CSV table of C-alpha atoms in Angstrom, one decimal:
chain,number,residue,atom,x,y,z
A,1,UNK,CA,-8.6,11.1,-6.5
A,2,UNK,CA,-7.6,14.7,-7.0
A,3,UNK,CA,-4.0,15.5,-8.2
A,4,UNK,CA,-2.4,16.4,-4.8
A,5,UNK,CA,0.8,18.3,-4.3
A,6,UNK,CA,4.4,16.2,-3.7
A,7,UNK,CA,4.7,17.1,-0.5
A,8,UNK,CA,1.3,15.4,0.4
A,9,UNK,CA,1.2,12.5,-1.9
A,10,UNK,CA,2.0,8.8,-0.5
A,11,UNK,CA,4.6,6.3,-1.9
A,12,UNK,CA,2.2,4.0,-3.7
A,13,UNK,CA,3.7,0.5,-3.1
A,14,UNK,CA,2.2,-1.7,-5.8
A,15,UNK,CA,1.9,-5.4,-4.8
A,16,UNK,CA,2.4,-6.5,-1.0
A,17,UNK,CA,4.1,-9.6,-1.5
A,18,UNK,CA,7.4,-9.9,0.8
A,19,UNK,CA,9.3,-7.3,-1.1
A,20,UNK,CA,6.5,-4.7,-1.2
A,21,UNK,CA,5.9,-5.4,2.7
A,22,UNK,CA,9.6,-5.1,3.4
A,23,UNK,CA,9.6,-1.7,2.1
A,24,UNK,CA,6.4,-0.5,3.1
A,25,UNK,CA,7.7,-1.5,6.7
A,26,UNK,CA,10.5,0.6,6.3
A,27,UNK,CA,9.4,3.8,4.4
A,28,UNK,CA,6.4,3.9,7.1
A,29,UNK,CA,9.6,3.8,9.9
A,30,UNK,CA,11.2,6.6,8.5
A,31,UNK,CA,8.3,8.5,8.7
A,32,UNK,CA,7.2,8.4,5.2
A,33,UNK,CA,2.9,8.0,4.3
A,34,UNK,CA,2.8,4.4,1.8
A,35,UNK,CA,-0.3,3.6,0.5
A,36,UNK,CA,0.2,-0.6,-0.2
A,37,UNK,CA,-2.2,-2.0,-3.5
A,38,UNK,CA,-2.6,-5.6,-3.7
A,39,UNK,CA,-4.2,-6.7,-6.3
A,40,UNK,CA,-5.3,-10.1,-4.3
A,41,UNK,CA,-7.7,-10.6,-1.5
A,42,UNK,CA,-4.7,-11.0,1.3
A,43,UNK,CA,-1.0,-10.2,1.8
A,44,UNK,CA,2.3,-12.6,0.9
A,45,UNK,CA,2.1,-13.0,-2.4
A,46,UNK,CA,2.9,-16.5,-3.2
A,47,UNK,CA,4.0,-16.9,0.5
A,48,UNK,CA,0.4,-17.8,1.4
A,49,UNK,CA,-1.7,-20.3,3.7
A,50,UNK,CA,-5.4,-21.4,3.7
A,51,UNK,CA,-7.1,-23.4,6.3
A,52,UNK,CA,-8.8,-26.3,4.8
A,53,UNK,CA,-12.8,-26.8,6.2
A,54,UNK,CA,-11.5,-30.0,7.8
A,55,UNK,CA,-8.8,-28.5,9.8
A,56,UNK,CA,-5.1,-28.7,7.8
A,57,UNK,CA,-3.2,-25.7,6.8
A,58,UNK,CA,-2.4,-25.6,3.1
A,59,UNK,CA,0.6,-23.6,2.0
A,60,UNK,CA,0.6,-22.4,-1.3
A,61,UNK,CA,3.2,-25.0,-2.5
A,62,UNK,CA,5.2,-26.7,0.0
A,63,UNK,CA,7.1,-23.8,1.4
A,64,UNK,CA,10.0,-23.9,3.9
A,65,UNK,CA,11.1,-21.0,5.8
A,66,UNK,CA,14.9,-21.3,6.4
A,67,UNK,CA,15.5,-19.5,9.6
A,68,UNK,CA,19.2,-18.0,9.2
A,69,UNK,CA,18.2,-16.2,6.1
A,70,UNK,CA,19.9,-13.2,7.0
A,71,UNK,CA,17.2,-10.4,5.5
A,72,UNK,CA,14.2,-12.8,7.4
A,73,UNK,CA,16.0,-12.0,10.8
A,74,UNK,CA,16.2,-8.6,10.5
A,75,UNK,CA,12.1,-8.1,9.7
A,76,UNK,CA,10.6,-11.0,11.7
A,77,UNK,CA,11.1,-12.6,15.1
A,78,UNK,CA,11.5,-16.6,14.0
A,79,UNK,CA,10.7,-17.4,17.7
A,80,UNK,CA,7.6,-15.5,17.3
A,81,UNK,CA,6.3,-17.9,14.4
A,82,UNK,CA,6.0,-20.6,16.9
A,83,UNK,CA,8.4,-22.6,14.8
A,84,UNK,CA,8.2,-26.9,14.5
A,85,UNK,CA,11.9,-27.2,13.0
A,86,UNK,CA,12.8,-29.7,10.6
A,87,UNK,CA,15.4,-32.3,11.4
A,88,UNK,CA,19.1,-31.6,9.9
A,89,UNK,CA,19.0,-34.4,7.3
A,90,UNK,CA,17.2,-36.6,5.1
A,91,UNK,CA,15.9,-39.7,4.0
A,92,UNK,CA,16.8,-41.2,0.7
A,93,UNK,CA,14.4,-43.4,-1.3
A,94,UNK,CA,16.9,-46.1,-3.4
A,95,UNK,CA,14.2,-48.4,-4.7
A,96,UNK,CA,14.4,-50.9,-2.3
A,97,UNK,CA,14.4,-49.0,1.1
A,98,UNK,CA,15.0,-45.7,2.8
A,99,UNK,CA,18.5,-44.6,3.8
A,100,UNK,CA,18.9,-41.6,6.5
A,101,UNK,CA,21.5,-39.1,6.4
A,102,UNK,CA,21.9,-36.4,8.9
A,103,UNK,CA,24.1,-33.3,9.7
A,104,UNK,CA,26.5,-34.6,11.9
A,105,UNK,CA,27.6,-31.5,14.1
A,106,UNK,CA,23.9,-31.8,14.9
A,107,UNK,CA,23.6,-35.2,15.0
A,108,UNK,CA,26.9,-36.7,16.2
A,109,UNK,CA,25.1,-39.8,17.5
A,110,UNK,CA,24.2,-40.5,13.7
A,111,UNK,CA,28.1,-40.6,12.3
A,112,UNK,CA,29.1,-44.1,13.0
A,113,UNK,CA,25.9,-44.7,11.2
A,114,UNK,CA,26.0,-42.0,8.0
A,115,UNK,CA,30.1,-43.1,7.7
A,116,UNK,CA,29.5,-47.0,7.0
A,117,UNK,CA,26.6,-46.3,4.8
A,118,UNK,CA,26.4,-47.6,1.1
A,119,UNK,CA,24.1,-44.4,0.1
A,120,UNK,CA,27.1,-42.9,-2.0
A,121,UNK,CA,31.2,-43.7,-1.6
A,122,UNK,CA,32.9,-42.7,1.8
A,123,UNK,CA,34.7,-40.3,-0.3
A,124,UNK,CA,31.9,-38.1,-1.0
A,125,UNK,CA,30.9,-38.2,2.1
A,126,UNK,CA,34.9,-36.8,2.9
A,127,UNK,CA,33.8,-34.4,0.3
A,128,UNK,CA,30.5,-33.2,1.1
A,129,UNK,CA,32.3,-32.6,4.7
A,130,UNK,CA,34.8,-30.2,3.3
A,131,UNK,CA,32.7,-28.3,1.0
A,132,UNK,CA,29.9,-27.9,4.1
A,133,UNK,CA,33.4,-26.5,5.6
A,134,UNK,CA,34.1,-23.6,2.6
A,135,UNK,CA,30.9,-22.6,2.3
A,136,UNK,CA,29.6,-22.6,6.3
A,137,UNK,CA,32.6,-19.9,6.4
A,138,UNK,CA,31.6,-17.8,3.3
A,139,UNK,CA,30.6,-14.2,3.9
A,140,UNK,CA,27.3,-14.4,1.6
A,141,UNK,CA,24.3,-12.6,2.4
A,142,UNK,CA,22.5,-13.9,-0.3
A,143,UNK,CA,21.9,-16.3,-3.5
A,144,UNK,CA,23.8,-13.7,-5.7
A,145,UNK,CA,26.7,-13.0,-3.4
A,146,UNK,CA,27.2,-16.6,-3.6
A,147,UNK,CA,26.8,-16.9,-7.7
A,148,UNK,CA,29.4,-18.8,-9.3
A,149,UNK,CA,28.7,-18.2,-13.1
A,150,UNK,CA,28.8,-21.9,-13.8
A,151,UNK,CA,25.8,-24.4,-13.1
A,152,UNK,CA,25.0,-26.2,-10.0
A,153,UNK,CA,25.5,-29.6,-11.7
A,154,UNK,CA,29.3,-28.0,-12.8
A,155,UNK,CA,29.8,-26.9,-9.0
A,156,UNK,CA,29.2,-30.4,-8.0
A,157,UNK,CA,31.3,-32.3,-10.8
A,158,UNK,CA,34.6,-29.4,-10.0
A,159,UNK,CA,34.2,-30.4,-6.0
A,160,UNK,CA,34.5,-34.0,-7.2
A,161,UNK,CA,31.1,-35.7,-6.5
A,162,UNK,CA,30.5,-38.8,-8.3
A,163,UNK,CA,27.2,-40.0,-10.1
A,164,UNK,CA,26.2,-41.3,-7.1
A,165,UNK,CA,25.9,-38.7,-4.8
A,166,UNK,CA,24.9,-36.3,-7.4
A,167,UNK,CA,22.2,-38.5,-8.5
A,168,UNK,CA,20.8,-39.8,-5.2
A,169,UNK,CA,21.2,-36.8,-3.2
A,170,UNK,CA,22.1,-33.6,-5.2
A,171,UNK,CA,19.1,-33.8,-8.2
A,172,UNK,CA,16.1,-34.4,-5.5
A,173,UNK,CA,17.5,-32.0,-2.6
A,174,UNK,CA,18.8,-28.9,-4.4
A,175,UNK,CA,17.1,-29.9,-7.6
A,176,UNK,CA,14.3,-29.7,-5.5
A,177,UNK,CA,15.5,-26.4,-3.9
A,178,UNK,CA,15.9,-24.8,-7.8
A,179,UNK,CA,13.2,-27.1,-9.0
A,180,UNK,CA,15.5,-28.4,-11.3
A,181,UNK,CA,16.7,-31.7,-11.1
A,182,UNK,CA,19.1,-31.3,-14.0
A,183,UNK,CA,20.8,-28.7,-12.0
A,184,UNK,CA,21.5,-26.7,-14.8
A,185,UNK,CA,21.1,-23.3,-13.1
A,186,UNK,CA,23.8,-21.1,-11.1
A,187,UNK,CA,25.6,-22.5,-8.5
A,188,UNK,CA,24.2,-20.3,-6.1
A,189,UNK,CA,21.5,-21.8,-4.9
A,190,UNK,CA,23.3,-24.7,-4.1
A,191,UNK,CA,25.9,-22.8,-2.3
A,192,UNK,CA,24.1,-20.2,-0.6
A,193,UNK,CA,21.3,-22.7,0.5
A,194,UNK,CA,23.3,-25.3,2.1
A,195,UNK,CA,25.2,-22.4,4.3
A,196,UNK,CA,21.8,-21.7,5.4
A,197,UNK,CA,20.7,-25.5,6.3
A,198,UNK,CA,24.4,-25.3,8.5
A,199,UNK,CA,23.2,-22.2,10.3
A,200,UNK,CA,20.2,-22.9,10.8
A,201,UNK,CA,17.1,-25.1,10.7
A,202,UNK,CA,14.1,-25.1,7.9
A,203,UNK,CA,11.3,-24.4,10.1
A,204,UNK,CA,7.1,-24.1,9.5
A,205,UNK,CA,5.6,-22.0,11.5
A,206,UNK,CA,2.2,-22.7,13.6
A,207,UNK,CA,0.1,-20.7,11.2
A,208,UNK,CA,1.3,-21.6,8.1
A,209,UNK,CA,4.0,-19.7,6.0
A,210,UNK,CA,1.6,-16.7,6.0
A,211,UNK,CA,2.6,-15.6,9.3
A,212,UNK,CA,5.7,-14.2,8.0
A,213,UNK,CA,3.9,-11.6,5.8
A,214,UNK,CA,1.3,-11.2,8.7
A,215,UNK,CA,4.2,-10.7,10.7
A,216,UNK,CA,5.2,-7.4,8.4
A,217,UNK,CA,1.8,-6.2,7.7
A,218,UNK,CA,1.4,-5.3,11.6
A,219,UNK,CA,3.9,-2.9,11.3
A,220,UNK,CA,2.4,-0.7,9.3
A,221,UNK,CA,0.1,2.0,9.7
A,222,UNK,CA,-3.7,0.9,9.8
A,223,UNK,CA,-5.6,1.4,6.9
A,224,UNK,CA,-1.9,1.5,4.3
A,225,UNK,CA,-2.8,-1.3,3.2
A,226,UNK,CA,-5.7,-2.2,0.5
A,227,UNK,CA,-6.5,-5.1,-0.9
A,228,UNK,CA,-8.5,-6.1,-3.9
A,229,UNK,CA,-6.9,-3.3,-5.7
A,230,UNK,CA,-5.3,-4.0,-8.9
A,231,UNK,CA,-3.2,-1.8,-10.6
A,232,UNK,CA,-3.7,-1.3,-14.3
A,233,UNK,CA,-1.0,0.8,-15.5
A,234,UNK,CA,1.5,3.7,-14.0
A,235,UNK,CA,1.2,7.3,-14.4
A,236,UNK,CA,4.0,9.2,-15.9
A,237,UNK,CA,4.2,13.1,-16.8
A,238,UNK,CA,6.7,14.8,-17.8
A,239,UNK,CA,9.7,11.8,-17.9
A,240,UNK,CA,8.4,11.2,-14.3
A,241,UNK,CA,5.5,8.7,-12.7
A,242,UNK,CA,3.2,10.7,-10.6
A,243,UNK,CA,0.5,7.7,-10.0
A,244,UNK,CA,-1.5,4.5,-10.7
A,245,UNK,CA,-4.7,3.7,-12.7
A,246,UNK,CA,-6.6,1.6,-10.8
A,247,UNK,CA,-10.2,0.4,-11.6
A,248,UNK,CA,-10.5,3.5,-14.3
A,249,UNK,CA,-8.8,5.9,-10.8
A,250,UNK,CA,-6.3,8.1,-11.1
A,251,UNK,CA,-4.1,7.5,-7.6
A,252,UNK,CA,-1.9,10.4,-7.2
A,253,UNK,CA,1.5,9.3,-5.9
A,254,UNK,CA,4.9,11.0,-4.6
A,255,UNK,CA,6.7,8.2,-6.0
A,256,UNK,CA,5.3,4.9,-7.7
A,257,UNK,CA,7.6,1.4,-6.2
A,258,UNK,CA,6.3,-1.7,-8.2
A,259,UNK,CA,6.3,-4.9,-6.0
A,260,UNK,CA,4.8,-7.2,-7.8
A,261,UNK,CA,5.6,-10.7,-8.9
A,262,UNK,CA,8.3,-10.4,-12.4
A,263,UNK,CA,5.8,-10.8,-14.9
A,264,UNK,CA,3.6,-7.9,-13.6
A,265,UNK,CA,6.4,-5.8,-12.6
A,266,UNK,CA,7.9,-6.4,-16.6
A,267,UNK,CA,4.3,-5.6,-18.3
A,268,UNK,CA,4.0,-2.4,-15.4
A,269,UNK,CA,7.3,-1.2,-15.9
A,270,UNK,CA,8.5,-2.0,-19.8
A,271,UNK,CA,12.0,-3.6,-18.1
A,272,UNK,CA,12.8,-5.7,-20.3
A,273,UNK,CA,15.8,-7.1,-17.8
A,274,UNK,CA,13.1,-8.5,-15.3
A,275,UNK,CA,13.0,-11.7,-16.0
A,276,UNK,CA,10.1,-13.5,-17.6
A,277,UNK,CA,10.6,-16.6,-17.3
A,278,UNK,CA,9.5,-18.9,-14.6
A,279,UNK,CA,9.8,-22.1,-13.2
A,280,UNK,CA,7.2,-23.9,-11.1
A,281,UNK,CA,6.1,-27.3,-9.2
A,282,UNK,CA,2.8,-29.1,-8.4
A,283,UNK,CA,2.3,-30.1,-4.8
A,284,UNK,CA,0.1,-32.9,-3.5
A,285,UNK,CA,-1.7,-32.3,0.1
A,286,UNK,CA,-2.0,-35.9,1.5
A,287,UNK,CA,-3.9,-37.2,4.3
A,288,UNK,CA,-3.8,-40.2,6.8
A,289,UNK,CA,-4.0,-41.8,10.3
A,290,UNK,CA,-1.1,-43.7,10.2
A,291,UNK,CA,2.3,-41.7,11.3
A,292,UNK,CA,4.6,-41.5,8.5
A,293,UNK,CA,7.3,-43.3,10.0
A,294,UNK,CA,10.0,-40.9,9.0
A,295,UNK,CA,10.4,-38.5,11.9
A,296,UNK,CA,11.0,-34.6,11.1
A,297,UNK,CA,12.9,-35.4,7.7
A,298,UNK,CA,12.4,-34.9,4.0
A,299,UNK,CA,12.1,-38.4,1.9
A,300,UNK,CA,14.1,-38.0,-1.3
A,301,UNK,CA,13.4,-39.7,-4.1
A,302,UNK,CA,16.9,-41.0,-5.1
A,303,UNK,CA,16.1,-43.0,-7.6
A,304,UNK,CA,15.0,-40.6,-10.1
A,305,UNK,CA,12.3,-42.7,-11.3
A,306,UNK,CA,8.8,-41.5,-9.1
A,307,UNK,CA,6.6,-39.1,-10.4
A,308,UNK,CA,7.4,-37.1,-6.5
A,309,UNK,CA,10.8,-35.5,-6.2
A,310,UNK,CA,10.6,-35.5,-2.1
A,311,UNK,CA,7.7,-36.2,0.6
A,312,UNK,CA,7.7,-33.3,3.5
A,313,UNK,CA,5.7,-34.8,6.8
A,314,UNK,CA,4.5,-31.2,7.5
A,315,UNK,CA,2.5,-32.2,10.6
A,316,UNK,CA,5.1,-34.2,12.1
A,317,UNK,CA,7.1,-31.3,12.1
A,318,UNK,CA,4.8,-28.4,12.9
A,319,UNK,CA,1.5,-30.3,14.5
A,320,UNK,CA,-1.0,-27.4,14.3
A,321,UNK,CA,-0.6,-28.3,9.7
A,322,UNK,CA,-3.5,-31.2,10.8
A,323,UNK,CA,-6.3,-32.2,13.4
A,324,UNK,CA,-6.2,-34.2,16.3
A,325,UNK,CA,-5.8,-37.5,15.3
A,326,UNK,CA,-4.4,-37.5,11.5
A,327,UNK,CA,-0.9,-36.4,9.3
A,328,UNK,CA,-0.4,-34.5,6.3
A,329,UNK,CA,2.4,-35.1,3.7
A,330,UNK,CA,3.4,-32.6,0.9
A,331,UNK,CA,4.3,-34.4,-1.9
A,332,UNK,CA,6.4,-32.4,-4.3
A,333,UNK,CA,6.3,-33.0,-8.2
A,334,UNK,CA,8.4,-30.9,-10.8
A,335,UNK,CA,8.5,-30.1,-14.3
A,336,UNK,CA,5.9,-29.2,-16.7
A,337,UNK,CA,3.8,-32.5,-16.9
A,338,UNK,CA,2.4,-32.3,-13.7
A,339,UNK,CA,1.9,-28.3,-14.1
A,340,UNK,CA,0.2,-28.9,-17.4
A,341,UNK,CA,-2.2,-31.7,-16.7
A,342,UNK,CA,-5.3,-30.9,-15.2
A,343,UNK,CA,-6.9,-34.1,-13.5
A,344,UNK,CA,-6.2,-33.5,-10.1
A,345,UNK,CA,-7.6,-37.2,-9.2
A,346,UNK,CA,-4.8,-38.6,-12.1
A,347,UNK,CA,-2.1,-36.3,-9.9
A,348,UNK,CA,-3.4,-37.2,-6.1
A,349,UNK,CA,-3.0,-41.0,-7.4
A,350,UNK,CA,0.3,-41.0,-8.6
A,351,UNK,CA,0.8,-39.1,-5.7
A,352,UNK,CA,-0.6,-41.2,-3.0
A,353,UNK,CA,1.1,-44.2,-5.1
A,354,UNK,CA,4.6,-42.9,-4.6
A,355,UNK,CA,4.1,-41.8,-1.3
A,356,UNK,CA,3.2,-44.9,-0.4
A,357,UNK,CA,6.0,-47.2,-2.2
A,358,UNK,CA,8.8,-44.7,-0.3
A,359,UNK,CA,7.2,-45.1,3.3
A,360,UNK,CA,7.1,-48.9,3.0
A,361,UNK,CA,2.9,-48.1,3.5
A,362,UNK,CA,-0.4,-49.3,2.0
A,363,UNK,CA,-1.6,-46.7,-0.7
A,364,UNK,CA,-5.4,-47.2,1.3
A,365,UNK,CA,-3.3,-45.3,4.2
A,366,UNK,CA,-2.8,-41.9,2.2
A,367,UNK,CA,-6.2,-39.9,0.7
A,368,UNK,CA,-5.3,-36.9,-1.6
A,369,UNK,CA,-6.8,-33.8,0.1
A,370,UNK,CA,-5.6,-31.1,-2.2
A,371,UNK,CA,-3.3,-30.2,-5.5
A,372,UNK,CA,-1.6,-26.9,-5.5
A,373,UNK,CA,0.1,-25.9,-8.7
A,374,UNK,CA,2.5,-22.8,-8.8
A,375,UNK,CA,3.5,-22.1,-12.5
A,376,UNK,CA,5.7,-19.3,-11.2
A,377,UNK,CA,7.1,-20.6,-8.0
A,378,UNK,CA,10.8,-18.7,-8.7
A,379,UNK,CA,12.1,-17.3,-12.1
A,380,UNK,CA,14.6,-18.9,-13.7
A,381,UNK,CA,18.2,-18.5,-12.9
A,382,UNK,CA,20.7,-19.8,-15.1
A,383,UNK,CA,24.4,-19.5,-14.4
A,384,UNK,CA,25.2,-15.6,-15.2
A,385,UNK,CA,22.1,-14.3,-15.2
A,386,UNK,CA,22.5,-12.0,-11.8
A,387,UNK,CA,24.9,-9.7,-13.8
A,388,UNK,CA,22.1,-8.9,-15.8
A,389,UNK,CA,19.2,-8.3,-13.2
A,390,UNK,CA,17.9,-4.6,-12.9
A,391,UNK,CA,18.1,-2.5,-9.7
A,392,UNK,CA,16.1,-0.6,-7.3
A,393,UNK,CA,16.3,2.6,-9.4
A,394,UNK,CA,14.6,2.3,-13.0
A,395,UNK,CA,15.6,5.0,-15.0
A,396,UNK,CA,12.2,6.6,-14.4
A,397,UNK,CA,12.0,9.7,-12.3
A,398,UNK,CA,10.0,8.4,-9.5
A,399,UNK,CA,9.8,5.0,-9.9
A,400,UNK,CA,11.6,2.0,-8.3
A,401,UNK,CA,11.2,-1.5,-8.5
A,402,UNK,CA,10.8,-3.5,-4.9
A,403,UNK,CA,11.7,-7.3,-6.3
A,404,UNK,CA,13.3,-10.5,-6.1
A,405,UNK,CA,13.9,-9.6,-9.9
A,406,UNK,CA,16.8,-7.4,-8.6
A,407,UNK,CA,18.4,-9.8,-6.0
A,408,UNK,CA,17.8,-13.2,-6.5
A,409,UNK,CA,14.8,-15.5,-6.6
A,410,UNK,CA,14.2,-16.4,-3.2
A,411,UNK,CA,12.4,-14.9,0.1
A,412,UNK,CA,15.6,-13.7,1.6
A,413,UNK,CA,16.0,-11.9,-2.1
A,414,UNK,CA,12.6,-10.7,-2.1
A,415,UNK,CA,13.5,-9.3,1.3
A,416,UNK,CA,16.8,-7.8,0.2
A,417,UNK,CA,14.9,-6.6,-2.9
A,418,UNK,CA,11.9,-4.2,-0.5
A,419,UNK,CA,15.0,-3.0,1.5
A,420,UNK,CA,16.7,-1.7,-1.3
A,421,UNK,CA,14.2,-0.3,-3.1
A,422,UNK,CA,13.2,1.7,0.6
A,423,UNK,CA,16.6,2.9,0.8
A,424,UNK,CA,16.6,4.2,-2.8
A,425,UNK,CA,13.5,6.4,-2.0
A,426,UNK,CA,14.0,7.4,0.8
A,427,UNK,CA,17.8,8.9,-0.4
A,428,UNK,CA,16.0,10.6,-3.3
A,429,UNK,CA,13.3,11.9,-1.9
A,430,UNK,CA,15.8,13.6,1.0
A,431,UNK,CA,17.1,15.5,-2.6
């Protein structure tokens, strides 16, 4: 393409994951031409969904979309994602049998029940009450507003949790959350995520997590969007970026806003304060006849001991995840082991053997349809590391960065992340 004067030029958004939709979508409202280059064959990034030929909706990595995520509500209509909600609690795997615990403002009948439990001591559960209390009230917005600068594990121990609670309950749910079951990252997470459980529900939506992108993507203006296009390297002249590379092209641009995932965003930009480094999970796609048993709830494994951190019945909870007649479990696996190993019939049986042992079931009930791995399912986020996150603005003349990477690591950050970078353009190219 022909170098084209400013006033003509698009904002190139490079990458339409859910940052580089959320400011597409809004520099397209105020009026502004975006041309949107993804280098994959669809829109999300790692919020993705593919329809297996026998009829089940994969996510890309069990995925939950937590519906009071502030940012979420003000780009997409939840009710418009046909939403099957999950229940407000959990079951808890201890080894010998499965122990439910529920929200009580939104379970009340469950209370006698959760209070004479021998899951963890009555006064944790006193405890867990009055923290649910503090941080229901909180005015966070997001992960970073709710940062504590110590770890998650630190926030738990200073509330007074005992082993027990932490260990049963608080290394597979948030550890699960963070992907950490050590806890060792900020406090956060754990904070900001449990205000949004209180508010609201973890819901999947009848197409699969992809509807929320697809949700963004149809407000903007046909033909912005391009996909298949990788970006190889930014334009600058003169102290300012003017435009992408892409297949050996020269894409003139008003102003350049990478959205891509950290990694790419770092090797685009040369900011070295994006982080780098990630942290993943390995999910197992199971299939069966035989109801899990377990209602709308994630199974925790409190033990610590199974090779699955937690069991998600995805089509009890949102029935359109599987055909007529059968169920599909996620079952979640962390750390690098099952990342690293490559024998996806070695993973889907210790898989379908976990599963199995935690629902009380015959491992012949559960087939292995599918393993997912996401090396880079959130970057890292250890206790101070939001003070030293970039922004919107870069230090380039013309180019902003539309990320997580200068929020937090989340979809509501992601979110925040697109909106920020829109306003940041928008007030410079009013100058």
């Amino acid at each position: 393409m022909a170098n084209q004067s400013p006033s003509i030029d698009p904002v190139v958004v490079v990458g339409a994951g859910m940052a580089g939709l959320s400011c597409a979508a809004a520099l397209a409202a105020a009026g502004r031409s975006v041309l949107l280059l993804e280098a994959s064959d669809g829109a999300g990034g790692r919020v993705r969904t593919d329809r297996h030929p026998d009829g089940f909706l994969l996510d890309r990595g069990f995925q939950v979309i937590l519906e009071a995520y502030p940012a979420l509500r003000r780009q997409v209509s939840i009710e418009a994602l046909r939403p099957g909600r999950f229940d407000a609690g959990a079951r808890v795997w201890t080894g010998r049998r499965l122990v439910p615990l529920a929200d009580p403002l939104r379970h009340p009948a469950a209370l006698p029940r959760d209070l004479s439990s021998s899951l963890f001591p009555f006064a944790d559960k006193l405890r867990l009450a009055r923290f649910a209390l503090r941080v229901r009230s909180a005015p966070w917005e997001s992960v970073r507003e709710a940062a504590a600068n110590r770890s998650a594990l630190d926030e738990l121990r200073a509330a007074g949790f005992g082993d027990r609670f932490v260990d049963r309950f608080g290394r597979p749910f948030w550890g699960g959350i963070s992907l950490d079951p050590a806890l060792g990252g900020d406090a956060g997470p754990l904070r900001f995520t449990l205000k949004m459980f209180l508010l609201g529900a973890a819901v999947l939506p009848a197409e699969g997590v992809s509807a929320v992108p697809a949700h963004l993507v149809r407000r903007l203006p046909t033909g912005s969007l391009h996909l298949n296009r990788r970006v190889e390297r930014i334009v600058t002249e003169g102290g300012r970026a003017t435009g992408v590379v892409v297949a050996g092209e020269t894409i003139a641009a008003a102003v350049v806003v990478v959205a891509t995932d950290p990694p790419t965003a770092r090797r685009l930009t040369g900011i070295e304060a994006i982080p780098a480094r990630g942290v993943g999970c390995t999910t197992v796609f199971l299939r069966g006849r035989r109801d899990p048993g377990v209602g709308k709830t994630l199974v925790l494994d409190g033990t610590g001991a199974r090779a699955v951190n937690h069991l998600a019945p995805l089509s009890a909870v949102q029935p359109t995840y599987a055909p007529a007649g059968e169920h599909l479990l996620a079952a979640v696996m962390l750390g690098v082991g099952p990342l690293a190993d490559p024998d996806d019939e070695r993973l889907g049986g210790r898989a379908r053997a976990d599963a199995a042992a935690m629902l009380g079931h015959d491992p012949a009930d559960w087939l292995p349809l599918a393993v997912t791995r996401v090396p880079f399912s959130q970057y890292a986020q250890p206790p101070g590391i939001y003070a030293t996150l970039p922004t919107a603005r870069t230090g380039t003349q013309g180019l902003f960065l539309a990320s997580e990477a200068t929020v937090d690591s989340s979809l509501n950050g992601a979110i925040l992340g697109g909106e920020a970078a829109a306003k940041a353009v928008l007030e410079d190219m009013r100058r």
